[in-house]
Tab-separated table of C-alpha atoms in Angstrom:
chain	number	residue	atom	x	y	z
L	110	UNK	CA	5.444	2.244	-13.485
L	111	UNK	CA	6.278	4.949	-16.553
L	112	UNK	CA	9.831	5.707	-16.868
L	113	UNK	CA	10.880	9.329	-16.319
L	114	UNK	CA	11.076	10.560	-20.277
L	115	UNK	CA	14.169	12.855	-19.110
L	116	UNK	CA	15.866	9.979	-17.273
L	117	UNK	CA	18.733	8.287	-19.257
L	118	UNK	CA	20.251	4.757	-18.547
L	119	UNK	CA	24.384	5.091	-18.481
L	120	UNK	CA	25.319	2.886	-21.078
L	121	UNK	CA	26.892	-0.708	-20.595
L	122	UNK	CA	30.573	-0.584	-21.077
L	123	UNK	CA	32.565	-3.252	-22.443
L	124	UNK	CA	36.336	-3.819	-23.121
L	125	UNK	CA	36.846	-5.524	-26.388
L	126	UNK	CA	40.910	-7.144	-26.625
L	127	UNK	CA	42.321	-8.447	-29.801
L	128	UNK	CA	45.217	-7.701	-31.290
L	129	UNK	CA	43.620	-7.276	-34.616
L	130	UNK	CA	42.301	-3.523	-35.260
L	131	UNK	CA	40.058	-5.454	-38.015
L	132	UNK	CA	38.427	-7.636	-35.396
L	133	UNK	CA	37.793	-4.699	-32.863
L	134	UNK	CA	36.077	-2.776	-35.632
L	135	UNK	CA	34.115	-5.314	-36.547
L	136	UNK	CA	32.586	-6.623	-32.491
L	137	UNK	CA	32.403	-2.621	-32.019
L	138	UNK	CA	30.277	-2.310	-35.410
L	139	UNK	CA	28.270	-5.707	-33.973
L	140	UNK	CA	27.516	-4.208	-30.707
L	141	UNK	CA	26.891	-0.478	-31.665
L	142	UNK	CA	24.242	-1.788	-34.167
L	143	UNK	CA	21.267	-4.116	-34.314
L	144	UNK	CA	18.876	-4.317	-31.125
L	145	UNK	CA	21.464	-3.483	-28.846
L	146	UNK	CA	21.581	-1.435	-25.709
L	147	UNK	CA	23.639	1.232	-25.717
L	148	UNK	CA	26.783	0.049	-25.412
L	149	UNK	CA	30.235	2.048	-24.722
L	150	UNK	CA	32.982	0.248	-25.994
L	151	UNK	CA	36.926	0.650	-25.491
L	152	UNK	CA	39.456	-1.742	-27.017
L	153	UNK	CA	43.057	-3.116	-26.102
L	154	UNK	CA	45.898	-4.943	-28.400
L	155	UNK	CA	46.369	-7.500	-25.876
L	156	UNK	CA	45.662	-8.573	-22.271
L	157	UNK	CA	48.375	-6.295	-20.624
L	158	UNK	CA	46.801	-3.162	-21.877
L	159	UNK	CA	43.158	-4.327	-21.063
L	160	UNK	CA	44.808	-4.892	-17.463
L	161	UNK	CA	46.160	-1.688	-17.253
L	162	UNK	CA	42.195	-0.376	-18.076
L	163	UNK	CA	40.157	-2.169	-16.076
L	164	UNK	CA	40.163	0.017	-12.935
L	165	UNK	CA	39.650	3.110	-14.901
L	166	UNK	CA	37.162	1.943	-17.039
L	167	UNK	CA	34.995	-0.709	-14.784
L	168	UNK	CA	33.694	-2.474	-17.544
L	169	UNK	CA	30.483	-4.377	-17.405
L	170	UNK	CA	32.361	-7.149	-19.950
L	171	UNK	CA	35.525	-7.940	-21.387
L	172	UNK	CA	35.446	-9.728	-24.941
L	173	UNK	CA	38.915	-11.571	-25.208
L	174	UNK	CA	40.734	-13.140	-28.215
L	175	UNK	CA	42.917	-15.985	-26.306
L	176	UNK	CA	45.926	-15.839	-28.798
L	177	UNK	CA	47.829	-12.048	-28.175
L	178	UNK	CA	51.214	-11.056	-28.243
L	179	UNK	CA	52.887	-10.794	-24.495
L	180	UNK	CA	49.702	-11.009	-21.909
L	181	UNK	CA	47.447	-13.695	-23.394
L	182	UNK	CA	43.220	-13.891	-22.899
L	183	UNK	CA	44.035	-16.534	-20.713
L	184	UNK	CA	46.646	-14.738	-18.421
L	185	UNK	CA	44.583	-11.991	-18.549
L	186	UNK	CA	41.440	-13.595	-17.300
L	187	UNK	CA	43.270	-15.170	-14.775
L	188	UNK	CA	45.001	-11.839	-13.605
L	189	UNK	CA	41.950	-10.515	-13.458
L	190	UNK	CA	40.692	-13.150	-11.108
L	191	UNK	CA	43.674	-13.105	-9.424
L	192	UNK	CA	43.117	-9.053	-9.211
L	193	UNK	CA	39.667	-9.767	-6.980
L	194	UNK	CA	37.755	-9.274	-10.126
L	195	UNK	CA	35.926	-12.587	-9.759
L	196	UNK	CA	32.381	-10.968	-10.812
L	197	UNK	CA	33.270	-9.732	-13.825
L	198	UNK	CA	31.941	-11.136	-17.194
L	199	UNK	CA	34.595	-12.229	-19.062
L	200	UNK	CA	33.893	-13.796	-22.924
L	201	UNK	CA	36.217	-15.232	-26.119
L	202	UNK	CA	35.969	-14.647	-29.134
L	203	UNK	CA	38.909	-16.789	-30.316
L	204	UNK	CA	39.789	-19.528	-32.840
L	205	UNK	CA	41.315	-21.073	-30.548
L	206	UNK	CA	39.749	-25.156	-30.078
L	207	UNK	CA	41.575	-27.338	-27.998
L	208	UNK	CA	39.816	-28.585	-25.520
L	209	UNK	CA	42.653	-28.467	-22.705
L	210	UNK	CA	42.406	-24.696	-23.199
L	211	UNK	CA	38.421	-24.601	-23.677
L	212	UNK	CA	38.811	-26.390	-19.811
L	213	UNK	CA	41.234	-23.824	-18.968
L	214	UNK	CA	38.540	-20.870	-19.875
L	215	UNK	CA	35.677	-22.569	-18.204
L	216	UNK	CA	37.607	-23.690	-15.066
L	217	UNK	CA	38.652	-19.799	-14.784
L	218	UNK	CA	34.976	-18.725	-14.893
L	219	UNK	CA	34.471	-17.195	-18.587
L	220	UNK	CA	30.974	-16.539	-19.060
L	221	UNK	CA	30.473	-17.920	-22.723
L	222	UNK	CA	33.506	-19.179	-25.689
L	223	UNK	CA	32.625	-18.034	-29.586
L	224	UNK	CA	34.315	-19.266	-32.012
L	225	UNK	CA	36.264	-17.269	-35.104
L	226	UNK	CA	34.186	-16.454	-37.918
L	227	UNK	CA	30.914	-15.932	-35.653
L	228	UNK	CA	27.523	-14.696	-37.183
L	229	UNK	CA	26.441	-10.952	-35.986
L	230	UNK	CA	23.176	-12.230	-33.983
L	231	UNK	CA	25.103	-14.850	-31.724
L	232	UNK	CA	27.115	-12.528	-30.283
L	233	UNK	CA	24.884	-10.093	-29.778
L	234	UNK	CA	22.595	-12.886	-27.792
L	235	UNK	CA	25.394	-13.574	-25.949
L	236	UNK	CA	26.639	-10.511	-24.909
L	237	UNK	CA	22.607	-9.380	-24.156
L	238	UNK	CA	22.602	-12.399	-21.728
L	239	UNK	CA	25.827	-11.129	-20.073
L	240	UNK	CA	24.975	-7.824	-19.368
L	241	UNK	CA	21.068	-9.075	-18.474
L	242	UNK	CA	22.821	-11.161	-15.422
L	243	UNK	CA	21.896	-14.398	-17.747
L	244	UNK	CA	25.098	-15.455	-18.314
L	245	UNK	CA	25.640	-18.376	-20.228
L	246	UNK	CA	27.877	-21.383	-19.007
L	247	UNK	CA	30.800	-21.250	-21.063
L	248	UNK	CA	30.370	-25.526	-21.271
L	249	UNK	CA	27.402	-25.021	-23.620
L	250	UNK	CA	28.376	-21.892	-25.013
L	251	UNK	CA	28.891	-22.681	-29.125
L	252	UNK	CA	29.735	-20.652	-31.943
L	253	UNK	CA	27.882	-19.984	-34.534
L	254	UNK	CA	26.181	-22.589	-36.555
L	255	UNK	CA	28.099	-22.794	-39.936
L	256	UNK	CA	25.289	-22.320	-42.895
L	257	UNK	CA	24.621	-24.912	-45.226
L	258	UNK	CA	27.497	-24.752	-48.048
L	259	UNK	CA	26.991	-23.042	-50.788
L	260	UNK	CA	26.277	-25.216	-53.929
L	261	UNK	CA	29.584	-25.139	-56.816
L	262	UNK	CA	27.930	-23.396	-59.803
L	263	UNK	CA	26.717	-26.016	-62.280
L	264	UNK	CA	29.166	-24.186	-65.152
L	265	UNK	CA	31.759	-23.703	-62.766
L	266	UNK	CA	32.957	-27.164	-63.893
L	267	UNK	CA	32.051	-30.820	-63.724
L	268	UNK	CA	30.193	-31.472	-60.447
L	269	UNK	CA	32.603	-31.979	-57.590
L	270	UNK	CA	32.369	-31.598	-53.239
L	271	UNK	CA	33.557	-28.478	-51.780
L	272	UNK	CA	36.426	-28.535	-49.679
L	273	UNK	CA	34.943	-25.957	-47.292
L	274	UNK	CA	31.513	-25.901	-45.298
L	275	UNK	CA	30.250	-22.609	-46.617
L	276	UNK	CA	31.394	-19.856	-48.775
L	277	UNK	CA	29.217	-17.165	-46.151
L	278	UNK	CA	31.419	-18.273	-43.843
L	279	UNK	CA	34.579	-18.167	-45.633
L	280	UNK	CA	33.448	-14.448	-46.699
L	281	UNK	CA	33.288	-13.188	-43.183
L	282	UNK	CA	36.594	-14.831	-42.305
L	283	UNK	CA	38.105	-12.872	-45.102
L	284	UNK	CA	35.941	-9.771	-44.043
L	285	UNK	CA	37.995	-10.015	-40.147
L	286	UNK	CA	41.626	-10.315	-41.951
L	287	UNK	CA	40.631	-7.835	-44.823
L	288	UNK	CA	39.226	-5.395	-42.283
L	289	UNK	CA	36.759	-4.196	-45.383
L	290	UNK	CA	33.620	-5.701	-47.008
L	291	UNK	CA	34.894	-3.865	-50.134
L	292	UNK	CA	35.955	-7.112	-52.218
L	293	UNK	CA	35.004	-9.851	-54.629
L	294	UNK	CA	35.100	-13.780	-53.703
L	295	UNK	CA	34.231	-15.477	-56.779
L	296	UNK	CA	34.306	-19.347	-57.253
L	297	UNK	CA	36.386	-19.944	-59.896
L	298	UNK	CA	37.907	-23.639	-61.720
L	299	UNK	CA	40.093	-23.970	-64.210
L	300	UNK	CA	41.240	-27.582	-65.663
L	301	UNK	CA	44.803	-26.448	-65.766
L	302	UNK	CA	44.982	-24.961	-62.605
L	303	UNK	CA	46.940	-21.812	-61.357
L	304	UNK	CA	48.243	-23.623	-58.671
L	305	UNK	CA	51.160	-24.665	-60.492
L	306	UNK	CA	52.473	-21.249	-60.341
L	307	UNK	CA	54.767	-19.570	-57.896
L	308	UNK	CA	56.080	-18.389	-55.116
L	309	UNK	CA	52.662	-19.836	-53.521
L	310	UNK	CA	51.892	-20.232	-49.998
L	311	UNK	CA	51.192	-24.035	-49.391
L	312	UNK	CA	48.597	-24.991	-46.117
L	313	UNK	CA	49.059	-28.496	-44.831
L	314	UNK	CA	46.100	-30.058	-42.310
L	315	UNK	CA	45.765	-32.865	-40.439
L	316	UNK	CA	42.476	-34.635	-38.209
L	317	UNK	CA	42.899	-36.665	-35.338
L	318	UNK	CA	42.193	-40.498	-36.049
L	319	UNK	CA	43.428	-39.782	-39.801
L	320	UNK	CA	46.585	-40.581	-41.553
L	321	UNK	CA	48.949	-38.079	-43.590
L	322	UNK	CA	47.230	-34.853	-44.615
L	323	UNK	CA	43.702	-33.893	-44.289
L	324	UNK	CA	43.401	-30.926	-46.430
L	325	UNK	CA	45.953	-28.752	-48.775
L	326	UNK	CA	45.482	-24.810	-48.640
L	327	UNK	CA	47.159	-22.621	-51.819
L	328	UNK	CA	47.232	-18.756	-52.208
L	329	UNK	CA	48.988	-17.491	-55.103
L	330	UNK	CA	51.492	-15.131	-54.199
L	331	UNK	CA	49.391	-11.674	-55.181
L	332	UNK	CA	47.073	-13.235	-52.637
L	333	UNK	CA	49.119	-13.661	-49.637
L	334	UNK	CA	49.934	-9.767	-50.930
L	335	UNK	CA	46.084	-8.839	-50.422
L	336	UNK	CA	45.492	-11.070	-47.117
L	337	UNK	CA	48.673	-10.428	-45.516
L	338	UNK	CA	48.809	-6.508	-46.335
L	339	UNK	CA	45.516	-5.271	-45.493
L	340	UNK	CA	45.470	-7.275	-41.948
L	341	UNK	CA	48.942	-5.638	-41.476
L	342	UNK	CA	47.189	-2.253	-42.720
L	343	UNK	CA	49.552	-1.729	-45.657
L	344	UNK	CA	48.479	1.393	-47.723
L	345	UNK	CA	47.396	0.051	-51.007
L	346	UNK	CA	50.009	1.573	-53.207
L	347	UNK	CA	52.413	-0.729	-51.099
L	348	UNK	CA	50.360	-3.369	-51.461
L	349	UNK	CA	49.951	-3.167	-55.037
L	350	UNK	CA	54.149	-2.644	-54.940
L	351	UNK	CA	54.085	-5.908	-53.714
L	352	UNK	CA	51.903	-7.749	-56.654
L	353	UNK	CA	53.698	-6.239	-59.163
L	354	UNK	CA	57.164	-7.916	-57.884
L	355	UNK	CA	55.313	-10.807	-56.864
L	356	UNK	CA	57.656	-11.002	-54.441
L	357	UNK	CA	55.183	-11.143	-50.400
L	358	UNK	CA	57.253	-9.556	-47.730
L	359	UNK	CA	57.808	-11.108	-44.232
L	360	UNK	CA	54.839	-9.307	-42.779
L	361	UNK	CA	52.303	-10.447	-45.805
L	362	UNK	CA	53.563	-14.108	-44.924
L	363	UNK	CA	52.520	-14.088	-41.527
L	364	UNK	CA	49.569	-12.580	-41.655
L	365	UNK	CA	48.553	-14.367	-44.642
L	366	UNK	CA	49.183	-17.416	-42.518
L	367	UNK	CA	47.201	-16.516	-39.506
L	368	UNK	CA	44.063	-16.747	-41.997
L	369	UNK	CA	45.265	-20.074	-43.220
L	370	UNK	CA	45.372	-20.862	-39.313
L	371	UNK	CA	41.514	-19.864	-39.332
L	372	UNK	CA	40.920	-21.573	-42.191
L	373	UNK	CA	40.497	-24.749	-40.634
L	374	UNK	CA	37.500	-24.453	-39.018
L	375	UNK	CA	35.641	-23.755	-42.417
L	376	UNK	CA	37.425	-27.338	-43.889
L	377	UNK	CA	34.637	-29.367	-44.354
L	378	UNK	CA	34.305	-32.375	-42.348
L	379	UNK	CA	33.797	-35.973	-44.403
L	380	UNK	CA	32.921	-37.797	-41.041
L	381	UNK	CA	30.784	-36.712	-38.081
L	382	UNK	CA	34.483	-37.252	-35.892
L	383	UNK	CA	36.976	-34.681	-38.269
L	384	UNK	CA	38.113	-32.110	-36.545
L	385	UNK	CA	40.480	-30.209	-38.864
L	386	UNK	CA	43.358	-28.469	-37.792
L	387	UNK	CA	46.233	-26.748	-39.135
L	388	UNK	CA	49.461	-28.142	-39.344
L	389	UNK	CA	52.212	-25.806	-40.658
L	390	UNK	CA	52.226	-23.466	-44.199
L	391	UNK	CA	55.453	-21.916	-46.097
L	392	UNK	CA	56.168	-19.581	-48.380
L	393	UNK	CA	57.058	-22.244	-51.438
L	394	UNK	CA	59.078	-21.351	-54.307
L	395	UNK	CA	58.425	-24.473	-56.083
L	396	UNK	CA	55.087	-26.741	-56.406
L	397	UNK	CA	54.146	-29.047	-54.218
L	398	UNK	CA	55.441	-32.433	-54.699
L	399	UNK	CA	52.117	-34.153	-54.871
L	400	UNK	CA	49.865	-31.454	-55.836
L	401	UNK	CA	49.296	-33.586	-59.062
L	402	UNK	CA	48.380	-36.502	-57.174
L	403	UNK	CA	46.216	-34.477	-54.941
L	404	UNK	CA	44.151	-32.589	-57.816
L	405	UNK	CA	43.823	-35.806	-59.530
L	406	UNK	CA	42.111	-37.237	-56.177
L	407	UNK	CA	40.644	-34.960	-54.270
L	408	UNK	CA	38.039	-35.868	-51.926
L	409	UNK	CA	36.341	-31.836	-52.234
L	410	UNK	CA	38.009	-28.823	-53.896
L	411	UNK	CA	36.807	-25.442	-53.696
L	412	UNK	CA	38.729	-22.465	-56.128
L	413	UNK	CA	37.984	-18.874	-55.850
L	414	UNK	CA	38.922	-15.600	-56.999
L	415	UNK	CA	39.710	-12.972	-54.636
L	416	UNK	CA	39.300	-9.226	-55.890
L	417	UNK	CA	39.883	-6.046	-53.991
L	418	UNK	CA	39.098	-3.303	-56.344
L	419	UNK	CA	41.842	-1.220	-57.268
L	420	UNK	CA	44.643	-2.620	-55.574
L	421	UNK	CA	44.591	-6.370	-57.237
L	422	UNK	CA	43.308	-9.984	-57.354
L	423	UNK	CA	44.194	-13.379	-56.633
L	424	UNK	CA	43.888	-17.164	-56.148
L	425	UNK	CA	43.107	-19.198	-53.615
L	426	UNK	CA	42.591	-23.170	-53.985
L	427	UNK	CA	41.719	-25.748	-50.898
L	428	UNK	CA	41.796	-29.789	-51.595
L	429	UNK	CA	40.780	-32.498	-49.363
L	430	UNK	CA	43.172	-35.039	-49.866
């Protein structure tokens, strides 16, 4: 049967909740682009305000980071349950990994789990399948499938394995904290290593089954600056303030170390049965106490450079210990 050319089809509406104005701009960009039906898309900073939406706005799908400040993705989904919502599509988008709380998700009926950084085409499959009535069980939901890593330039130094999977990867995790693609990631290695220098913010991560430290994390202090002030959307000039004291303010700190957080699903695994996670970081004012020992012996080190054109640059170093 021909469609009526003057007939329209409403759009789909979905609610997209994160408290990260970065990460709603970039699933709205995702789903607003591409192959996509048309799509009309509202966010919320955390699962109280998506609450407070839903009967207003009806939407067709909610897209939920877990982690939020006050009402988590969790509580939310379960409110919403709770709420006689039970047919409505509910999907993460979190970096969240333990499997107690993967259970939790699936037990409460989420229609699919993607994990932080995810690659533009897998969540637009999955949302597609959501809003086609195909929705996908949340037990074989995955995220997306890290690339193969990026080879260390041959005159970037004598040959040596990278401490993370791939530097694509890496690049979009920066692009969700940044909120811009405007910047420079450049592999860098230097014998005598910056990472002597600080205030620095040290990383520290563990696997299961393994002993002491997995994996050591450093930004130099103009790059917990960068990180930290753009995901806290810092004007520049402030930002650039910042550098120049090299001094990172309370805010820079902890947003710097929610990417460190997220870092540890890029570490790269040296056994089939890692599963990197992060332990703690701090603000340091002094080295390391082994970071000699652990440049000596590093089991994979990757070193980059991290410009953001006309506001500064900075290092950023991860070992495998």
């Amino acid at each position: 049967m021909v469609q009526n050319a003057g007939a329209e089809t409403a759009p789909r509406r979905v609610l997209v909740v994160d408290d990260s104005r970065a990460i709603q701009a970039i699933i709205r960009r995702i789903l607003e682009s591409g192959d996509m039906e048309p799509v009309q898309v509202r966010t919320a900073s955390n699962g109280a305000e998506a609450l407070d939406q839903v009967d207003s706005f009806r939407p067709d799908l909610v897209l939920s980071d877990w982690h939020m400040p006050g009402v988590t993705g969790i509580e939310m989904l379960q409110a919403l349950r709770q709420m006689g919502h039970t047919d409505m599509a509910v999907g993460f988008i979190t970096t969240e990994t333990a499997a107690d709380c993967l259970s939790q998700a699936r037990s409460n009926g989420a229609a699919f789990i993607l994990h932080k950084p995810f690659e533009d085409r897998v969540l637009r499959s999955a949302v597609k399948k959501c809003l086609r009535g195909e929705t996908t069980p949340a037990s074989k939901a995955t995220s997306a499938p890290a690339p193969a890593a990026v080879p260390q330039a041959a005159a970037a130094g004598p040959a040596r394995a990278a401490a993370v999977e791939s530097v694509a990867q890496l690049q979009q995790l920066l692009f969700m904290h940044l909120g811009t693609r405007s910047y420079e990631l450049n592999k860098h290695f230097d014998e005598a290593p910056w990472v002597e220098q600080c205030p620095q913010l040290v990383a520290l991560y563990s696997s299961a089954g393994r002993k002491g430290a997995y994996a050591l994390g450093l930004l130099d202090a103009a790059t917990v600056c960068l990180i930290g002030g753009m995901a806290a959307g810092h004007p520049p000039d402030d930002i650039r303030k910042s550098i120049a004291r090299g001094q990172p303010s309370q805010p820079h700190v902890e947003h710097a170390k929610r990417f460190m957080l997220a870092l540890a699903g890029q570490l790269r695994k040296r056994t089939s049965t890692d599963v990197p996670a992060f332990n703690a970081a701090k603000l340091s004012s002094q080295p390391f106490d082994k970071l000699a020992t652990v440049i000596e012996r590093n089991n994979g080190r990757s070193d980059f450079e991290l410009r953001l054109p006309g506001i500064g640059e900075g290092r950023l170093s991860i070992f495998l210990t």
